[in-house]
GROMACS .gro file of C-alpha atoms in nm:
model
  238
    1ASP     CA    1   6.331  11.804  19.489
    2GLY     CA    2   6.235  11.437  19.433
    3VAL     CA    3   6.231  11.363  19.807
    4ILE     CA    4   5.897  11.269  19.970
    5GLY     CA    5   5.850  11.469  20.285
    6VAL     CA    6   5.591  11.497  20.561
    7ASN     CA    7   5.411  11.782  20.383
    8ASP     CA    8   5.380  11.568  20.072
    9LEU     CA    9   5.221  11.286  20.270
   10MET     CA   10   4.985  11.522  20.454
   11GLN     CA   11   4.864  11.664  20.120
   12LEU     CA   12   4.804  11.311  19.985
   13LEU     CA   13   4.618  11.200  20.296
   14SER     CA   14   4.400  11.513  20.299
   15SER     CA   15   4.278  11.425  19.947
   16PHE     CA   16   4.232  11.052  20.011
   17GLY     CA   17   3.867  10.949  20.052
   18THR     CA   18   3.726  11.281  19.939
   19ASP     CA   19   3.400  11.232  19.749
   20CYS     CA   20   3.416  11.298  19.379
   21ALA     CA   21   3.197  11.572  19.240
   22PRO     CA   22   2.846  11.430  19.189
   23THR     CA   23   2.761  11.329  18.835
   24GLU     CA   24   2.440  11.487  18.713
   25GLU     CA   25   2.184  11.235  18.592
   26PRO     CA   26   2.063  11.311  18.239
   27GLU     CA   27   1.708  11.433  18.229
   28THR     CA   28   1.462  11.176  18.094
   29ALA     CA   29   1.205  11.337  17.870
   30GLU     CA   30   0.849  11.247  17.960
   31TRP     CA   31   0.673  11.038  17.694
   32THR     CA   32   0.394  11.220  17.514
   33CYS     CA   33   0.158  11.105  17.242
   34GLY     CA   34   0.328  11.153  16.909
   35ASP     CA   35   0.648  10.994  17.042
   36PRO     CA   36   0.721  10.640  16.923
   37VAL     CA   37   0.639  10.339  17.141
   38SER     CA   38   0.901  10.064  17.148
   39TYR     CA   39   0.738   9.722  17.166
   40HIS     CA   40   0.890   9.380  17.100
   41GLY     CA   41   1.180   9.527  16.906
   42TYR     CA   42   0.991   9.778  16.691
   43ASP     CA   43   0.912  10.149  16.732
   44TYR     CA   44   0.548  10.229  16.654
   45ALA     CA   45   0.441  10.577  16.549
   46THR     CA   46   0.160  10.728  16.759
   47VAL     CA   47  -0.091  11.006  16.699
   48GLN     CA   48  -0.328  11.212  16.914
   49ILE     CA   49  -0.688  11.224  16.790
   50GLY     CA   50  -0.910  11.421  17.025
   51GLU     CA   51  -0.845  11.290  17.376
   52GLN     CA   52  -0.723  10.953  17.248
   53CYS     CA   53  -0.373  10.834  17.160
   54TRP     CA   54  -0.358  10.576  16.879
   55PHE     CA   55  -0.095  10.371  16.703
   56ALA     CA   56  -0.043  10.536  16.364
   57GLU     CA   57   0.042  10.201  16.204
   58ASN     CA   58  -0.076   9.842  16.221
   59LEU     CA   59   0.051   9.599  16.482
   60ARG     CA   60   0.323   9.360  16.366
   61SER     CA   61   0.405   9.168  16.684
   62LEU     CA   62   0.447   8.790  16.675
   63GLN     CA   63   0.404   8.773  17.052
   64TYR     CA   64   0.145   8.835  17.318
   65THR     CA   65   0.210   9.116  17.564
   66ASN     CA   66   0.382   8.874  17.805
   67GLY     CA   67   0.625   8.758  17.534
   68GLU     CA   68   0.462   8.423  17.460
   69ALA     CA   69   0.459   8.343  17.089
   70LEU     CA   70   0.157   8.340  16.861
   71ALA     CA   71   0.115   8.059  16.611
   72SER     CA   72   0.255   8.179  16.279
   73ILE     CA   73   0.049   7.994  16.017
   74GLN     CA   74   0.108   7.991  15.641
   75GLY     CA   75  -0.087   7.694  15.503
   76ALA     CA   76  -0.451   7.763  15.409
   77SER     CA   77  -0.584   7.441  15.562
   78ASN     CA   78  -0.392   7.503  15.886
   79TRP     CA   79  -0.534   7.854  15.907
   80GLU     CA   80  -0.886   7.734  15.840
   81GLY     CA   81  -0.866   7.474  16.113
   82SER     CA   82  -0.691   7.689  16.372
   83THR     CA   83  -0.865   7.746  16.705
   84ILE     CA   84  -0.568   7.918  16.871
   85GLY     CA   85  -0.421   8.266  16.839
   86SER     CA   86  -0.273   8.280  16.490
   87VAL     CA   87  -0.092   8.541  16.283
   88CYS     CA   88   0.046   8.583  15.931
   89SER     CA   89   0.157   8.842  15.677
   90HIS     CA   90  -0.069   8.908  15.379
   91GLY     CA   91  -0.005   8.645  15.115
   92ASN     CA   92   0.255   8.495  15.351
   93ASN     CA   93   0.488   8.756  15.204
   94PRO     CA   94   0.722   8.908  15.467
   95ALA     CA   95   0.761   9.217  15.248
   96HIS     CA   96   0.398   9.308  15.321
   97GLU     CA   97   0.470   9.301  15.695
   98GLU     CA   98   0.703   9.600  15.659
   99VAL     CA   99   0.424   9.814  15.514
  100HIS     CA  100   0.096   9.662  15.630
  101GLY     CA  101   0.177   9.493  15.959
  102LEU     CA  102   0.037   9.148  16.035
  103LEU     CA  103  -0.305   8.984  16.021
  104TYR     CA  104  -0.448   8.821  16.336
  105ASN     CA  105  -0.739   8.586  16.385
  106TRP     CA  106  -1.001   8.651  16.653
  107TYR     CA  107  -0.852   8.391  16.887
  108ALA     CA  108  -0.540   8.609  16.903
  109ALA     CA  109  -0.730   8.938  16.928
  110SER     CA  110  -0.950   8.816  17.214
  111ASP     CA  111  -0.684   8.630  17.413
  112ASP     CA  112  -0.652   8.745  17.776
  113ARG     CA  113  -0.273   8.771  17.735
  114GLY     CA  114  -0.328   9.074  17.515
  115LEU     CA  115  -0.151   9.185  17.200
  116CYS     CA  116  -0.082   9.551  17.270
  117PRO     CA  117   0.192   9.694  17.496
  118ASN     CA  118   0.128   9.739  17.866
  119ASN     CA  119  -0.105  10.035  17.924
  120TRP     CA  120  -0.241   9.999  17.569
  121HIS     CA  121  -0.533   9.790  17.441
  122ILE     CA  122  -0.723   9.686  17.130
  123PRO     CA  123  -0.986   9.960  17.096
  124SER     CA  124  -1.348   9.868  17.160
  125ASP     CA  125  -1.654   9.968  16.961
  126ASP     CA  126  -1.705  10.250  17.212
  127ASP     CA  127  -1.349  10.371  17.156
  128TRP     CA  128  -1.404  10.390  16.781
  129LEU     CA  129  -1.739  10.564  16.833
  130GLN     CA  130  -1.565  10.827  17.044
  131MET     CA  131  -1.315  10.894  16.764
  132GLU     CA  132  -1.583  10.897  16.493
  133LEU     CA  133  -1.796  11.146  16.685
  134PHE     CA  134  -1.489  11.366  16.739
  135LEU     CA  135  -1.429  11.360  16.362
  136GLY     CA  136  -1.779  11.493  16.300
  137MET     CA  137  -1.997  11.186  16.251
  138ASN     CA  138  -2.349  11.246  16.383
  139GLU     CA  139  -2.483  11.017  16.654
  140ILE     CA  140  -2.757  10.863  16.441
  141ASP     CA  141  -2.502  10.750  16.181
  142ALA     CA  142  -2.247  10.648  16.444
  143PHE     CA  143  -2.470  10.388  16.608
  144ASN     CA  144  -2.583  10.238  16.278
  145THR     CA  145  -2.408   9.945  16.113
  146GLY     CA  146  -2.278   9.930  15.759
  147SER     CA  147  -2.119  10.226  15.582
  148ARG     CA  148  -2.170  10.541  15.791
  149GLY     CA  149  -2.071  10.904  15.811
  150THR     CA  150  -1.951  11.154  15.556
  151ASP     CA  151  -1.575  11.202  15.524
  152GLN     CA  152  -1.459  11.041  15.850
  153GLY     CA  153  -1.301  10.749  15.663
  154SER     CA  154  -1.111  10.989  15.437
  155GLN     CA  155  -0.976  11.168  15.744
  156LEU     CA  156  -0.823  10.839  15.860
  157LYS     CA  157  -0.688  10.711  15.526
  158ASN     CA  158  -0.350  10.790  15.375
  159SER     CA  159  -0.346  11.060  15.109
  160ILE     CA  160  -0.182  11.071  14.768
  161ASP     CA  161   0.115  11.243  14.933
  162ASP     CA  162   0.170  10.961  15.182
  163SER     CA  163   0.358  10.636  15.135
  164PRO     CA  164   0.192  10.408  15.052
  165THR     CA  165  -0.062  10.630  14.882
  166TRP     CA  166  -0.437  10.592  14.925
  167ASP     CA  167  -0.745  10.801  14.850
  168GLY     CA  168  -0.791  10.982  15.180
  169THR     CA  169  -0.681  11.314  15.326
  170ASN     CA  170  -0.511  11.169  15.638
  171GLN     CA  171  -0.579  11.495  15.820
  172THR     CA  172  -0.581  11.298  16.148
  173GLY     CA  173  -0.243  11.131  16.098
  174PHE     CA  174  -0.405  10.790  16.159
  175SER     CA  175  -0.241  10.679  15.831
  176ALA     CA  176  -0.477  10.392  15.745
  177ILE     CA  177  -0.384  10.185  15.440
  178GLY     CA  178  -0.541   9.900  15.248
  179SER     CA  179  -0.388   9.603  15.429
  180GLY     CA  180  -0.648   9.349  15.321
  181ALA     CA  181  -0.755   9.038  15.508
  182ARG     CA  182  -0.711   8.663  15.532
  183LEU     CA  183  -1.037   8.478  15.474
  184PRO     CA  184  -1.156   8.194  15.700
  185ASN     CA  185  -1.062   7.942  15.428
  186GLY     CA  186  -0.701   8.061  15.441
  187SER     CA  187  -0.698   8.261  15.115
  188PHE     CA  188  -0.610   8.631  15.100
  189ASP     CA  189  -0.809   8.927  14.971
  190ALA     CA  190  -0.843   9.307  14.943
  191LEU     CA  191  -0.476   9.409  14.969
  192THR     CA  192  -0.456   9.784  14.887
  193SER     CA  193  -0.837   9.810  14.849
  194SER     CA  194  -0.956   9.777  15.213
  195GLY     CA  195  -0.831   9.787  15.570
  196PHE     CA  196  -1.009   9.587  15.840
  197TYR     CA  197  -0.960   9.621  16.217
  198TRP     CA  198  -1.059   9.389  16.500
  199LEU     CA  199  -1.222   9.558  16.798
  200GLY     CA  200  -1.184   9.438  17.155
  201SER     CA  201  -1.416   9.415  17.457
  202THR     CA  202  -1.722   9.274  17.285
  203SER     CA  203  -2.016   9.103  17.452
  204SER     CA  204  -2.182   8.995  17.126
  205ASP     CA  205  -2.159   8.648  16.974
  206LEU     CA  206  -1.939   8.787  16.696
  207PRO     CA  207  -1.677   9.061  16.737
  208TRP     CA  208  -1.715   9.418  16.616
  209VAL     CA  209  -1.508   9.524  16.316
  210ARG     CA  210  -1.425   9.854  16.146
  211ALA     CA  211  -1.343   9.875  15.776
  212LEU     CA  212  -1.211  10.145  15.543
  213SER     CA  213  -1.225  10.096  15.167
  214PHE     CA  214  -1.090  10.257  14.852
  215GLY     CA  215  -1.349  10.479  14.686
  216TYR     CA  216  -1.553  10.527  15.004
  217PRO     CA  217  -1.503  10.827  15.238
  218THR     CA  218  -1.711  10.656  15.509
  219ILE     CA  219  -1.637  10.402  15.785
  220THR     CA  220  -1.802  10.060  15.796
  221ARG     CA  221  -1.918   9.922  16.132
  222SER     CA  222  -2.005   9.554  16.151
  223SER     CA  223  -2.050   9.276  16.406
  224SER     CA  224  -2.116   8.990  16.166
  225LEU     CA  225  -1.767   8.887  16.060
  226ASP     CA  226  -1.653   8.526  16.100
  227ILE     CA  227  -1.394   8.479  16.376
  228GLY     CA  228  -1.173   8.290  16.130
  229TYR     CA  229  -1.078   8.607  15.943
  230GLY     CA  230  -0.729   8.750  15.974
  231LEU     CA  231  -0.748   9.127  16.024
  232SER     CA  232  -0.527   9.418  16.122
  233ILE     CA  233  -0.500   9.559  16.475
  234ARG     CA  234  -0.439   9.911  16.601
  235CYS     CA  235  -0.359   9.980  16.966
  236LEU     CA  236  -0.504  10.258  17.181
  237LYS     CA  237  -0.354  10.409  17.496
  238ASP     CA  238  -0.541  10.323  17.818
   0.00000   0.00000   0.00000
């Protein structure tokens, strides 16, 4: 009737202060290997190989894990003389970064601040050996240096059906590509023909390296590479 009465007020007061119906929190899906990892503004593909979880693409971060910047060096003489963590794209061409990631010198790869996300690390020689043995490499070959194995390299390299194409089978989903290297003198080499990866946790005078090359189904293991090279990095889950 348009007139506020006692009953109207009692109904209002009985509702005042009543808790609203609880809002259900959305379920957060648990991360599993194969899901992307967001790191410094980019989502990295991941892949399970045996009991290990790997990045399925090369690192492209310009920062250490704690957010501090690496030295981005273009000039050949500056690269050659650098004794700090340094990074560049192949040929100093940003377009290569989108496909091949970045190239890091050993000062960056061995820095205690780390390059991989928290709970990830640059794989060691032992980590690579574990993967290679899982892929069928025999132990005698695995612990040799130089080109070893049978088709383990092919299992890691992109196939003709992948983009960019390479001469592997990529049955692992590791998706290796020929990202080349920067030489200690600052020049660039081997784009599309070879992929080189720094390894972490070394006690030798020179760091361990893995290499995959066009025309070779094997994997090269070496510990004799100059620390002034610029090479690719893959990350491995702790």
